[in-house]
């Protein structure tokens, strides 16, 4: 068989004949040539025939052509041949090793041979003479024409201790240098270090382990574990050593197909714990991803493992409702310590000692938070880098996406309030969109490829939301993921936005129709929100998408209506397909229902959506006025504050503003549904660089854009209502005092209007330099303008930063 033939060729000495060793190893180092011309020609002929046979056997088992599961990159992963020491040094060692190994099988061995066997084990256990160990490892294969290797491999019980010390041998790191200044000791150390540096010992070690597995496959798992430990657990080795170890794994995967399926279990079980140093975690991930160059069939399993490890760090970083960050384990210890202090604290001495220890605990917790954040940032950046490396075109990007979907659905989606790891899905969709745009062929419009992953991901999330067999909490998470993804992904088009919103509204309408008369109201608001939690979450998802992408959605909807009107010559709104229907009737039916979905939304989402609804006339004026009044009564924000000025949103400013307030970055006030939006701005600096090109930040309220456009057409900008100079709470109703005047309507509600507009409205009632009282119609006009100005307000600051 091919494997048997390769084993014969790769086992360098089944005979101790000098010419055979020269063919397989080359000329021994430091050994003068003493063969005749005839011997030289025979050696050259044998070498050529051996090389041709090895090439033919390698072509028959070529991993790049015959086996798609084992591919190799441009890097050469060929394991170099092992060089021989001088034959004058090797032959005595071969004889010694042969006698020592035979002593374990003879019934009455000589005492000197038994002592020799123990000496071999001791030398391997304490490698003070690497050159001698190198000769011993080579002799294990060459002594006795290969009989020594057969005895060691086929008798695991007898030679278990010997095999154990061979597998535990550290052939990559030399011993520590001597502390003394003795020239002899220093020179000896330099010779030892040279043996390690030139990798003679490493080559002998790797080749013996490879021959051991070739002789008996039961040694496969222990040998692979040893090689993987040498590769993954040692940071700072020479690049050539890492290359040798990768070549060893590649050779084993090529010669032993079973190794490919068994290798991942070794990688997964030896993954470092999250509390180990960041350099160890990163090195392990880098080495693991490097293996994918020649074993791509392991990619899905490896990515799943790295995602699980990142998620394990992610869930340990807890973000409280007030925006403070803490570590779960540290928080539990602090709570337990606080409970113990309440029962044992009896005098002021204990109080003083407790107060002096608090800063130490705080600084320790902050250092743990920073350490965890750095680890998570580094691991997530490596994961995104590997995804980017694997996505060479949009086809490979789709393969990566479909490998990520199972781990997202089984792990990430079911983890409540995961904060960072889910961005791997976001990045895969963004990469595919960018690669499709780069490959866009304007000459062949009939075969244009379109980005599909973002639509597939949105459809998957909608499927989760509407699946009645899933847990309610999972369905709520799916709605939050859908709202955040559609709102934050810049590559999502208006058609997808309309379809997502319409699907959410359609589910909400079906839910309302399924309720009986006695299933609407509950005993109190808490029970109400818990009983209809999924309905409220789905409605809030639709409102949230409108806050971010409402302008694009409504413009697309109006274009479809206008197009249908031009085609049919009638009312295009009645002919709009149901999957993109965003008509005012649907919004009114949902928002004005007895369940009052706006009442249980986040205050910032509720306020901003009412602003959008007023601008696009999604809800009737009277009903909208009532909703505004209810929103004002439910607001829990503080009094008006002055805004210092517009700020540039950077990672530093977003992080600073996150710590100052807001409910987890979701806005001020209550959060009855305990909602979260998974794709809020990513504050991990390394991973953020990958996400930024495809990410959409908050661009301000829609009427802020209208104000900006109107400012450019005015000659005097100082008289324009400055929306950016407003500072307000979650209700967003505090206007700038210098340019406003307060009016009250018949309901007793105060409105703010610009004094310049108020002057224009009263100009008609001035006559002869005197001021006259406006009539009833003019009062209504002034109140209507005041109402309009109330609804023209920017988003609350905590919603604007949108950070965690």
PDB file of C-alpha atoms in Angstrom, residues 262-368:
ATOM      1  CA  UNK A 262      -9.217  13.201  16.088  1.00  0.00           C
ATOM      2  CA  UNK A 263      -7.232  16.409  16.144  1.00  0.00           C
ATOM      3  CA  UNK A 264     -10.007  18.866  17.011  1.00  0.00           C
ATOM      4  CA  UNK A 265     -10.793  17.115  20.299  1.00  0.00           C
ATOM      5  CA  UNK A 266      -7.195  17.795  21.338  1.00  0.00           C
ATOM      6  CA  UNK A 267      -7.491  21.482  20.414  1.00  0.00           C
ATOM      7  CA  UNK A 268     -10.793  21.917  22.252  1.00  0.00           C
ATOM      8  CA  UNK A 269      -9.799  20.151  25.466  1.00  0.00           C
ATOM      9  CA  UNK A 270      -6.507  22.044  25.798  1.00  0.00           C
ATOM     10  CA  UNK A 271      -7.949  25.515  25.185  1.00  0.00           C
ATOM     11  CA  UNK A 272      -6.571  27.843  27.908  1.00  0.00           C
ATOM     12  CA  UNK A 273      -8.838  29.096  30.670  1.00  0.00           C
ATOM     13  CA  UNK A 274     -10.090  32.657  30.375  1.00  0.00           C
ATOM     14  CA  UNK A 275      -8.236  33.696  33.534  1.00  0.00           C
ATOM     15  CA  UNK A 276      -4.835  32.908  32.019  1.00  0.00           C
ATOM     16  CA  UNK A 277      -2.680  35.635  30.562  1.00  0.00           C
ATOM     17  CA  UNK A 278      -3.836  37.449  27.444  1.00  0.00           C
ATOM     18  CA  UNK A 279      -0.692  36.506  25.505  1.00  0.00           C
ATOM     19  CA  UNK A 280      -1.361  32.789  26.114  1.00  0.00           C
ATOM     20  CA  UNK A 281      -4.959  33.051  24.898  1.00  0.00           C
ATOM     21  CA  UNK A 282      -4.004  35.017  21.806  1.00  0.00           C
ATOM     22  CA  UNK A 283      -1.100  32.722  20.939  1.00  0.00           C
ATOM     23  CA  UNK A 284      -3.335  29.666  21.227  1.00  0.00           C
ATOM     24  CA  UNK A 285      -5.919  31.203  18.903  1.00  0.00           C
ATOM     25  CA  UNK A 286      -3.303  32.283  16.365  1.00  0.00           C
ATOM     26  CA  UNK A 287      -1.731  28.822  16.251  1.00  0.00           C
ATOM     27  CA  UNK A 288      -5.153  27.184  15.992  1.00  0.00           C
ATOM     28  CA  UNK A 289      -6.171  29.414  13.094  1.00  0.00           C
ATOM     29  CA  UNK A 290      -2.830  28.669  11.416  1.00  0.00           C
ATOM     30  CA  UNK A 291      -3.732  24.971  11.330  1.00  0.00           C
ATOM     31  CA  UNK A 292      -6.712  25.871   9.141  1.00  0.00           C
ATOM     32  CA  UNK A 293      -4.265  26.606   6.310  1.00  0.00           C
ATOM     33  CA  UNK A 294      -3.741  22.878   5.814  1.00  0.00           C
ATOM     34  CA  UNK A 295      -6.815  21.479   7.624  1.00  0.00           C
ATOM     35  CA  UNK A 296      -9.754  23.704   6.579  1.00  0.00           C
ATOM     36  CA  UNK A 297     -12.265  20.991   7.434  1.00  0.00           C
ATOM     37  CA  UNK A 298     -11.786  21.934  11.101  1.00  0.00           C
ATOM     38  CA  UNK A 299     -12.789  25.587  10.604  1.00  0.00           C
ATOM     39  CA  UNK A 300     -16.414  25.370  11.672  1.00  0.00           C
ATOM     40  CA  UNK A 301     -15.627  23.506  14.883  1.00  0.00           C
ATOM     41  CA  UNK A 302     -12.753  25.830  15.722  1.00  0.00           C
ATOM     42  CA  UNK A 303     -14.799  28.986  15.150  1.00  0.00           C
ATOM     43  CA  UNK A 304     -17.538  27.575  17.368  1.00  0.00           C
ATOM     44  CA  UNK A 305     -14.992  26.962  20.118  1.00  0.00           C
ATOM     45  CA  UNK A 306     -13.526  30.469  19.891  1.00  0.00           C
ATOM     46  CA  UNK A 307     -17.024  31.984  19.925  1.00  0.00           C
ATOM     47  CA  UNK A 308     -17.868  29.984  23.051  1.00  0.00           C
ATOM     48  CA  UNK A 309     -14.686  31.180  24.724  1.00  0.00           C
ATOM     49  CA  UNK A 310     -15.397  34.817  23.806  1.00  0.00           C
ATOM     50  CA  UNK A 311     -18.947  34.442  25.054  1.00  0.00           C
ATOM     51  CA  UNK A 312     -17.662  33.046  28.330  1.00  0.00           C
ATOM     52  CA  UNK A 313     -15.698  36.261  28.867  1.00  0.00           C
ATOM     53  CA  UNK A 314     -18.559  38.389  27.563  1.00  0.00           C
ATOM     54  CA  UNK A 315     -21.125  37.133  30.065  1.00  0.00           C
ATOM     55  CA  UNK A 316     -18.724  37.726  32.951  1.00  0.00           C
ATOM     56  CA  UNK A 317     -18.743  41.448  32.194  1.00  0.00           C
ATOM     57  CA  UNK A 318     -22.003  42.688  33.695  1.00  0.00           C
ATOM     58  CA  UNK A 319     -23.514  46.070  32.842  1.00  0.00           C
ATOM     59  CA  UNK A 320     -26.030  47.346  35.343  1.00  0.00           C
ATOM     60  CA  UNK A 321     -29.064  49.480  34.609  1.00  0.00           C
ATOM     61  CA  UNK A 322     -27.214  52.665  35.577  1.00  0.00           C
ATOM     62  CA  UNK A 323     -24.438  51.938  33.078  1.00  0.00           C
ATOM     63  CA  UNK A 324     -21.850  50.757  35.623  1.00  0.00           C
ATOM     64  CA  UNK A 325     -19.670  47.826  34.594  1.00  0.00           C
ATOM     65  CA  UNK A 326     -18.784  45.003  36.966  1.00  0.00           C
ATOM     66  CA  UNK A 327     -17.506  41.435  36.958  1.00  0.00           C
ATOM     67  CA  UNK A 328     -20.069  38.819  37.905  1.00  0.00           C
ATOM     68  CA  UNK A 329     -17.818  36.846  40.248  1.00  0.00           C
ATOM     69  CA  UNK A 330     -16.429  39.966  41.894  1.00  0.00           C
ATOM     70  CA  UNK A 331     -19.940  41.327  42.370  1.00  0.00           C
ATOM     71  CA  UNK A 332     -21.054  38.125  44.105  1.00  0.00           C
ATOM     72  CA  UNK A 333     -18.050  38.234  46.438  1.00  0.00           C
ATOM     73  CA  UNK A 334     -18.713  41.871  47.282  1.00  0.00           C
ATOM     74  CA  UNK A 335     -22.363  41.154  48.029  1.00  0.00           C
ATOM     75  CA  UNK A 336     -21.417  38.244  50.282  1.00  0.00           C
ATOM     76  CA  UNK A 337     -18.793  40.355  52.032  1.00  0.00           C
ATOM     77  CA  UNK A 338     -21.324  43.132  52.554  1.00  0.00           C
ATOM     78  CA  UNK A 339     -23.807  40.686  54.093  1.00  0.00           C
ATOM     79  CA  UNK A 340     -21.123  39.386  56.429  1.00  0.00           C
ATOM     80  CA  UNK A 341     -20.122  42.889  57.457  1.00  0.00           C
ATOM     81  CA  UNK A 342     -23.714  43.708  58.428  1.00  0.00           C
ATOM     82  CA  UNK A 343     -23.764  40.826  60.915  1.00  0.00           C
ATOM     83  CA  UNK A 344     -20.266  41.154  62.357  1.00  0.00           C
ATOM     84  CA  UNK A 345     -19.649  44.871  62.391  1.00  0.00           C
ATOM     85  CA  UNK A 346     -19.885  46.117  65.968  1.00  0.00           C
ATOM     86  CA  UNK A 347     -17.588  49.065  66.469  1.00  0.00           C
ATOM     87  CA  UNK A 348     -16.082  52.012  64.691  1.00  0.00           C
ATOM     88  CA  UNK A 349     -12.745  50.256  64.285  1.00  0.00           C
ATOM     89  CA  UNK A 350     -14.301  47.776  61.908  1.00  0.00           C
ATOM     90  CA  UNK A 351     -16.009  50.602  60.072  1.00  0.00           C
ATOM     91  CA  UNK A 352     -12.726  52.421  59.549  1.00  0.00           C
ATOM     92  CA  UNK A 353     -10.989  49.277  58.326  1.00  0.00           C
ATOM     93  CA  UNK A 354     -13.880  48.573  55.960  1.00  0.00           C
ATOM     94  CA  UNK A 355     -13.777  52.072  54.528  1.00  0.00           C
ATOM     95  CA  UNK A 356     -10.029  51.826  54.018  1.00  0.00           C
ATOM     96  CA  UNK A 357     -10.410  48.556  52.114  1.00  0.00           C
ATOM     97  CA  UNK A 358     -13.072  49.770  49.688  1.00  0.00           C
ATOM     98  CA  UNK A 359     -10.702  51.653  47.356  1.00  0.00           C
ATOM     99  CA  UNK A 360      -8.524  48.543  47.122  1.00  0.00           C
ATOM    100  CA  UNK A 361     -11.487  46.402  46.097  1.00  0.00           C
ATOM    101  CA  UNK A 362     -12.604  48.989  43.601  1.00  0.00           C
ATOM    102  CA  UNK A 363      -9.186  49.275  41.973  1.00  0.00           C
ATOM    103  CA  UNK A 364      -8.877  45.489  41.871  1.00  0.00           C
ATOM    104  CA  UNK A 365     -12.277  45.131  40.215  1.00  0.00           C
ATOM    105  CA  UNK A 366     -11.437  47.833  37.704  1.00  0.00           C
ATOM    106  CA  UNK A 367      -8.207  46.061  36.819  1.00  0.00           C
ATOM    107  CA  UNK A 368     -10.127  42.789  36.345  1.00  0.00           C
TER     108      UNK A 368
END
